[in-house]
Amino acid sequence: MFAPAGVFIGIFGERAFGGSIGQGVFLSTYEKQLDGKRRLLIPQEFRTADNGAEHGVFCFFSIESDCLEAGGDKLMAEYVAMIEELPFGDDLRTALEETFFAGQRPLSYDGGGRITLPEGLCQEAGLGEDVVIVGLGSRFQIWDRARWNARRDERRALARQAVRERGEAGRLALRARRPQGEGA
């Protein structure tokens, strides 16, 4: 979909970054430590009404990576919309429902802005004491720090490839729209 510069249109045709850029989204990367009770301080910037996470977060083992995924009401709405696009009883829908709804843990903040991660989720994601919180727009991920560091360079290379391919596709689209006989 096409949109004004600086605006991303999501797969459902909605502005992913409504309002000003950076408002109501999870941005940045934070290195943190889990304490002995598996408590994790969530950055204050993440605990806002704009992203639906002012009282707590939904947390589950990520569908796409070996980490935990979390977010507020916006993330919940994205998954619900994706699930509801599939027909009831469809095997893909049921797999998403089982993974997202059944695997989810609503986690409230304590007085210090921490969540307590369930032991089972920590084990499933292979989280040690040192973790990284990675902001991804409408969601954030919680990674074991060593696993994240090993992944980071590979993901940057993939992002560079995506930018190159996007640029190439844009150039081809411009050429296709030019009237015959205009510059190369």
PDB file of C-alpha atoms in Angstrom:
ATOM      1  CA  MET A   1       0.000   0.000   0.000  1.00  0.00           C
ATOM      2  CA  PHE A   2       1.136   3.567  -0.637  1.00  0.00           C
ATOM      3  CA  ALA A   3       1.247   6.169   2.100  1.00  0.00           C
ATOM      4  CA  PRO A   4       2.843   9.544   2.848  1.00  0.00           C
ATOM      5  CA  ALA A   5       6.551   9.419   3.682  1.00  0.00           C
ATOM      6  CA  GLY A   6       7.184   8.184   7.209  1.00  0.00           C
ATOM      7  CA  VAL A   7       3.858   6.362   7.493  1.00  0.00           C
ATOM      8  CA  PHE A   8       3.668   2.583   7.398  1.00  0.00           C
ATOM      9  CA  ILE A   9       0.416   0.961   6.346  1.00  0.00           C
ATOM     10  CA  GLY A  10      -0.064  -2.469   7.919  1.00  0.00           C
ATOM     11  CA  ILE A  11      -1.395  -5.550   6.198  1.00  0.00           C
ATOM     12  CA  PHE A  12      -4.872  -4.667   7.374  1.00  0.00           C
ATOM     13  CA  GLY A  13      -4.686  -1.174   5.842  1.00  0.00           C
ATOM     14  CA  GLU A  14      -4.251   0.618   9.163  1.00  0.00           C
ATOM     15  CA  ARG A  15      -1.549   3.095  10.077  1.00  0.00           C
ATOM     16  CA  ALA A  16       0.861   1.083  12.161  1.00  0.00           C
ATOM     17  CA  PHE A  17       2.382   4.156  13.757  1.00  0.00           C
ATOM     18  CA  GLY A  18      -0.654   6.361  14.352  1.00  0.00           C
ATOM     19  CA  GLY A  19      -0.062   9.816  15.745  1.00  0.00           C
ATOM     20  CA  SER A  20       3.508  11.010  15.799  1.00  0.00           C
ATOM     21  CA  ILE A  21       6.266   8.593  14.896  1.00  0.00           C
ATOM     22  CA  GLY A  22       7.381   6.639  17.945  1.00  0.00           C
ATOM     23  CA  GLN A  23       4.272   7.358  19.987  1.00  0.00           C
ATOM     24  CA  GLY A  24       2.552   4.258  21.299  1.00  0.00           C
ATOM     25  CA  VAL A  25       5.112   1.797  19.943  1.00  0.00           C
ATOM     26  CA  PHE A  26       7.831  -0.272  21.553  1.00  0.00           C
ATOM     27  CA  LEU A  27      11.191   1.140  20.456  1.00  0.00           C
ATOM     28  CA  SER A  28      14.830   0.457  21.316  1.00  0.00           C
ATOM     29  CA  THR A  29      16.769  -2.415  22.856  1.00  0.00           C
ATOM     30  CA  TYR A  30      17.456  -2.779  26.571  1.00  0.00           C
ATOM     31  CA  GLU A  31      19.869  -5.127  28.322  1.00  0.00           C
ATOM     32  CA  LYS A  32      18.386  -6.332  31.623  1.00  0.00           C
ATOM     33  CA  GLN A  33      18.746  -9.058  34.217  1.00  0.00           C
ATOM     34  CA  LEU A  34      16.175 -11.427  35.631  1.00  0.00           C
ATOM     35  CA  ASP A  35      16.368 -11.665  39.393  1.00  0.00           C
ATOM     36  CA  GLY A  36      16.050 -14.924  41.328  1.00  0.00           C
ATOM     37  CA  LYS A  37      12.248 -14.691  41.172  1.00  0.00           C
ATOM     38  CA  ARG A  38      12.317 -14.178  37.352  1.00  0.00           C
ATOM     39  CA  ARG A  39      11.217 -10.549  37.717  1.00  0.00           C
ATOM     40  CA  LEU A  40      12.031  -8.235  34.829  1.00  0.00           C
ATOM     41  CA  LEU A  41      11.904  -4.445  34.897  1.00  0.00           C
ATOM     42  CA  ILE A  42       9.982  -3.272  31.837  1.00  0.00           C
ATOM     43  CA  PRO A  43      11.212   0.109  30.537  1.00  0.00           C
ATOM     44  CA  GLN A  44       8.943   2.964  31.581  1.00  0.00           C
ATOM     45  CA  GLU A  45       8.558   3.977  27.911  1.00  0.00           C
ATOM     46  CA  PHE A  46       6.893   0.606  27.297  1.00  0.00           C
ATOM     47  CA  ARG A  47       4.307   1.025  30.066  1.00  0.00           C
ATOM     48  CA  THR A  48       1.912   3.476  28.380  1.00  0.00           C
ATOM     49  CA  ALA A  49      -1.757   3.795  27.562  1.00  0.00           C
ATOM     50  CA  ASP A  50      -0.786   4.587  23.953  1.00  0.00           C
ATOM     51  CA  ASN A  51       0.307   0.998  23.371  1.00  0.00           C
ATOM     52  CA  GLY A  52      -2.270  -0.568  25.698  1.00  0.00           C
ATOM     53  CA  ALA A  53       0.367  -1.752  28.168  1.00  0.00           C
ATOM     54  CA  GLU A  54      -0.115   0.711  31.025  1.00  0.00           C
ATOM     55  CA  HIS A  55      -1.231  -1.982  33.522  1.00  0.00           C
ATOM     56  CA  GLY A  56       0.612  -5.033  32.206  1.00  0.00           C
ATOM     57  CA  VAL A  57       1.395  -7.081  29.130  1.00  0.00           C
ATOM     58  CA  PHE A  58       0.349 -10.237  27.369  1.00  0.00           C
ATOM     59  CA  CYS A  59       3.318 -12.611  27.139  1.00  0.00           C
ATOM     60  CA  PHE A  60       3.769 -15.886  25.240  1.00  0.00           C
ATOM     61  CA  PHE A  61       6.414 -17.973  23.504  1.00  0.00           C
ATOM     62  CA  SER A  62       6.969 -16.317  20.132  1.00  0.00           C
ATOM     63  CA  ILE A  63       5.449 -17.956  17.067  1.00  0.00           C
ATOM     64  CA  GLU A  64       8.339 -16.854  14.840  1.00  0.00           C
ATOM     65  CA  SER A  65      11.460 -16.954  17.047  1.00  0.00           C
ATOM     66  CA  ASP A  66      12.944 -18.739  20.063  1.00  0.00           C
ATOM     67  CA  CYS A  67      12.124 -15.989  22.535  1.00  0.00           C
ATOM     68  CA  LEU A  68       9.183 -14.532  24.425  1.00  0.00           C
ATOM     69  CA  GLU A  69       6.871 -12.040  22.762  1.00  0.00           C
ATOM     70  CA  ALA A  70       4.854  -9.465  24.679  1.00  0.00           C
ATOM     71  CA  GLY A  71       2.743  -6.395  24.172  1.00  0.00           C
ATOM     72  CA  GLY A  72      -0.420  -4.586  25.108  1.00  0.00           C
ATOM     73  CA  ASP A  73      -3.865  -4.148  23.617  1.00  0.00           C
ATOM     74  CA  LYS A  74      -2.516  -3.267  20.147  1.00  0.00           C
ATOM     75  CA  LEU A  75      -0.682  -6.577  19.889  1.00  0.00           C
ATOM     76  CA  MET A  76      -3.765  -8.441  21.074  1.00  0.00           C
ATOM     77  CA  ALA A  77      -5.884  -6.688  18.430  1.00  0.00           C
ATOM     78  CA  GLU A  78      -3.393  -7.589  15.671  1.00  0.00           C
ATOM     79  CA  TYR A  79      -3.422 -11.280  16.547  1.00  0.00           C
ATOM     80  CA  VAL A  80      -7.207 -11.391  16.976  1.00  0.00           C
ATOM     81  CA  ALA A  81      -7.677  -9.753  13.555  1.00  0.00           C
ATOM     82  CA  MET A  82      -5.255 -12.213  11.944  1.00  0.00           C
ATOM     83  CA  ILE A  83      -7.007 -15.182  13.555  1.00  0.00           C
ATOM     84  CA  GLU A  84     -10.509 -13.954  12.684  1.00  0.00           C
ATOM     85  CA  GLU A  85      -9.571 -13.600   9.002  1.00  0.00           C
ATOM     86  CA  LEU A  86      -9.336 -17.382   8.845  1.00  0.00           C
ATOM     87  CA  PRO A  87     -12.505 -19.500   8.762  1.00  0.00           C
ATOM     88  CA  PHE A  88     -13.604 -21.116  12.001  1.00  0.00           C
ATOM     89  CA  GLY A  89     -12.356 -24.690  12.147  1.00  0.00           C
ATOM     90  CA  ASP A  90      -9.528 -24.069   9.670  1.00  0.00           C
ATOM     91  CA  ASP A  91      -6.373 -25.878  10.798  1.00  0.00           C
ATOM     92  CA  LEU A  92      -4.227 -22.727  10.510  1.00  0.00           C
ATOM     93  CA  ARG A  93      -6.714 -20.772  12.608  1.00  0.00           C
ATOM     94  CA  THR A  94      -6.773 -23.485  15.263  1.00  0.00           C
ATOM     95  CA  ALA A  95      -2.957 -23.596  15.346  1.00  0.00           C
ATOM     96  CA  LEU A  96      -2.838 -19.809  15.851  1.00  0.00           C
ATOM     97  CA  GLU A  97      -5.523 -19.966  18.546  1.00  0.00           C
ATOM     98  CA  GLU A  98      -3.698 -22.766  20.370  1.00  0.00           C
ATOM     99  CA  THR A  99      -0.376 -20.983  20.191  1.00  0.00           C
ATOM    100  CA  PHE A 100      -1.516 -17.426  20.870  1.00  0.00           C
ATOM    101  CA  PHE A 101      -4.507 -17.739  23.209  1.00  0.00           C
ATOM    102  CA  ALA A 102      -3.631 -20.958  25.056  1.00  0.00           C
ATOM    103  CA  GLY A 103       0.061 -20.096  25.415  1.00  0.00           C
ATOM    104  CA  GLN A 104      -0.499 -16.589  26.677  1.00  0.00           C
ATOM    105  CA  ARG A 105       0.058 -15.265  30.174  1.00  0.00           C
ATOM    106  CA  PRO A 106      -1.322 -11.856  31.190  1.00  0.00           C
ATOM    107  CA  LEU A 107       1.322 -10.275  33.430  1.00  0.00           C
ATOM    108  CA  SER A 108       0.712  -7.242  35.649  1.00  0.00           C
ATOM    109  CA  TYR A 109       3.394  -4.826  36.795  1.00  0.00           C
ATOM    110  CA  ASP A 110       4.382  -4.723  40.419  1.00  0.00           C
ATOM    111  CA  GLY A 111       4.935  -1.378  42.198  1.00  0.00           C
ATOM    112  CA  GLY A 112       8.394  -1.095  40.620  1.00  0.00           C
ATOM    113  CA  GLY A 113       7.293  -1.692  37.018  1.00  0.00           C
ATOM    114  CA  ARG A 114       8.421  -5.325  36.935  1.00  0.00           C
ATOM    115  CA  ILE A 115       6.687  -8.387  35.569  1.00  0.00           C
ATOM    116  CA  THR A 116       7.307 -11.893  36.869  1.00  0.00           C
ATOM    117  CA  LEU A 117       7.930 -14.283  34.013  1.00  0.00           C
ATOM    118  CA  PRO A 118       6.473 -17.772  34.501  1.00  0.00           C
ATOM    119  CA  GLU A 119       9.159 -20.436  34.904  1.00  0.00           C
ATOM    120  CA  GLY A 120       7.749 -22.511  32.035  1.00  0.00           C
ATOM    121  CA  LEU A 121       7.987 -19.607  29.592  1.00  0.00           C
ATOM    122  CA  CYS A 122      11.557 -18.860  30.710  1.00  0.00           C
ATOM    123  CA  GLN A 123      12.541 -22.483  30.156  1.00  0.00           C
ATOM    124  CA  GLU A 124      10.815 -22.692  26.778  1.00  0.00           C
ATOM    125  CA  ALA A 125      12.615 -19.540  25.578  1.00  0.00           C
ATOM    126  CA  GLY A 126      15.946 -20.617  27.101  1.00  0.00           C
ATOM    127  CA  LEU A 127      16.222 -17.430  29.151  1.00  0.00           C
ATOM    128  CA  GLY A 128      19.161 -17.119  31.503  1.00  0.00           C
ATOM    129  CA  GLU A 129      19.835 -14.323  33.964  1.00  0.00           C
ATOM    130  CA  ASP A 130      20.973 -11.878  31.265  1.00  0.00           C
ATOM    131  CA  VAL A 131      18.223 -10.886  28.832  1.00  0.00           C
ATOM    132  CA  VAL A 132      17.528  -8.319  26.143  1.00  0.00           C
ATOM    133  CA  ILE A 133      14.210  -6.544  25.580  1.00  0.00           C
ATOM    134  CA  VAL A 134      13.831  -5.742  21.873  1.00  0.00           C
ATOM    135  CA  GLY A 135      11.167  -3.216  20.802  1.00  0.00           C
ATOM    136  CA  LEU A 136       9.362  -4.169  17.589  1.00  0.00           C
ATOM    137  CA  GLY A 137       6.637  -1.560  17.135  1.00  0.00           C
ATOM    138  CA  SER A 138       3.372  -3.023  18.435  1.00  0.00           C
ATOM    139  CA  ARG A 139       5.229  -5.723  20.375  1.00  0.00           C
ATOM    140  CA  PHE A 140       8.496  -6.498  22.056  1.00  0.00           C
ATOM    141  CA  GLN A 141      10.541  -9.629  22.453  1.00  0.00           C
ATOM    142  CA  ILE A 142      12.504 -10.931  25.424  1.00  0.00           C
ATOM    143  CA  TRP A 143      15.652 -12.814  24.415  1.00  0.00           C
ATOM    144  CA  ASP A 144      18.437 -14.573  26.229  1.00  0.00           C
ATOM    145  CA  ARG A 145      21.285 -12.071  25.752  1.00  0.00           C
ATOM    146  CA  ALA A 146      23.757 -14.569  24.242  1.00  0.00           C
ATOM    147  CA  ARG A 147      21.122 -15.885  21.825  1.00  0.00           C
ATOM    148  CA  TRP A 148      20.189 -12.322  20.799  1.00  0.00           C
ATOM    149  CA  ASN A 149      23.815 -11.320  20.230  1.00  0.00           C
ATOM    150  CA  ALA A 150      24.327 -14.389  18.022  1.00  0.00           C
ATOM    151  CA  ARG A 151      21.219 -13.495  15.977  1.00  0.00           C
ATOM    152  CA  ARG A 152      21.726  -9.739  15.601  1.00  0.00           C
ATOM    153  CA  ASP A 153      24.260  -9.696  12.725  1.00  0.00           C
ATOM    154  CA  GLU A 154      22.231 -12.186  10.678  1.00  0.00           C
ATOM    155  CA  ARG A 155      19.076 -10.095  11.118  1.00  0.00           C
ATOM    156  CA  ARG A 156      20.861  -6.880  10.118  1.00  0.00           C
ATOM    157  CA  ALA A 157      22.059  -8.572   6.909  1.00  0.00           C
ATOM    158  CA  LEU A 158      18.484  -9.680   6.199  1.00  0.00           C
ATOM    159  CA  ALA A 159      17.205  -6.128   6.852  1.00  0.00           C
ATOM    160  CA  ARG A 160      19.788  -4.737   4.397  1.00  0.00           C
ATOM    161  CA  GLN A 161      18.570  -7.229   1.810  1.00  0.00           C
ATOM    162  CA  ALA A 162      14.965  -6.142   2.405  1.00  0.00           C
ATOM    163  CA  VAL A 163      15.897  -2.484   1.900  1.00  0.00           C
ATOM    164  CA  ARG A 164      17.774  -3.287  -1.315  1.00  0.00           C
ATOM    165  CA  GLU A 165      14.877  -5.345  -2.671  1.00  0.00           C
ATOM    166  CA  ARG A 166      12.400  -2.629  -1.741  1.00  0.00           C
ATOM    167  CA  GLY A 167      14.550  -0.074  -3.584  1.00  0.00           C
ATOM    168  CA  GLU A 168      14.810  -2.299  -6.652  1.00  0.00           C
ATOM    169  CA  ALA A 169      11.046  -2.891  -6.690  1.00  0.00           C
ATOM    170  CA  GLY A 170      10.450   0.862  -6.376  1.00  0.00           C
ATOM    171  CA  ARG A 171      12.742   1.613  -9.291  1.00  0.00           C
ATOM    172  CA  LEU A 172      10.980  -0.997 -11.446  1.00  0.00           C
ATOM    173  CA  ALA A 173       7.591   0.455 -10.542  1.00  0.00           C
ATOM    174  CA  LEU A 174       8.772   3.955 -11.506  1.00  0.00           C
ATOM    175  CA  ARG A 175      10.048   2.718 -14.853  1.00  0.00           C
ATOM    176  CA  ALA A 176       6.751   0.973 -15.539  1.00  0.00           C
ATOM    177  CA  ARG A 177       4.800   4.197 -14.859  1.00  0.00           C
ATOM    178  CA  ARG A 178       6.947   6.408 -17.122  1.00  0.00           C
ATOM    179  CA  PRO A 179       5.470   7.163 -20.530  1.00  0.00           C
ATOM    180  CA  GLN A 180       7.304   5.597 -23.486  1.00  0.00           C
ATOM    181  CA  GLY A 181      10.272   7.634 -24.639  1.00  0.00           C
ATOM    182  CA  GLU A 182      11.125   9.286 -21.269  1.00  0.00           C
ATOM    183  CA  GLY A 183      14.586   8.854 -19.750  1.00  0.00           C
ATOM    184  CA  ALA A 184      15.984   5.497 -18.739  1.00  0.00           C
TER     185      ALA A 184
END
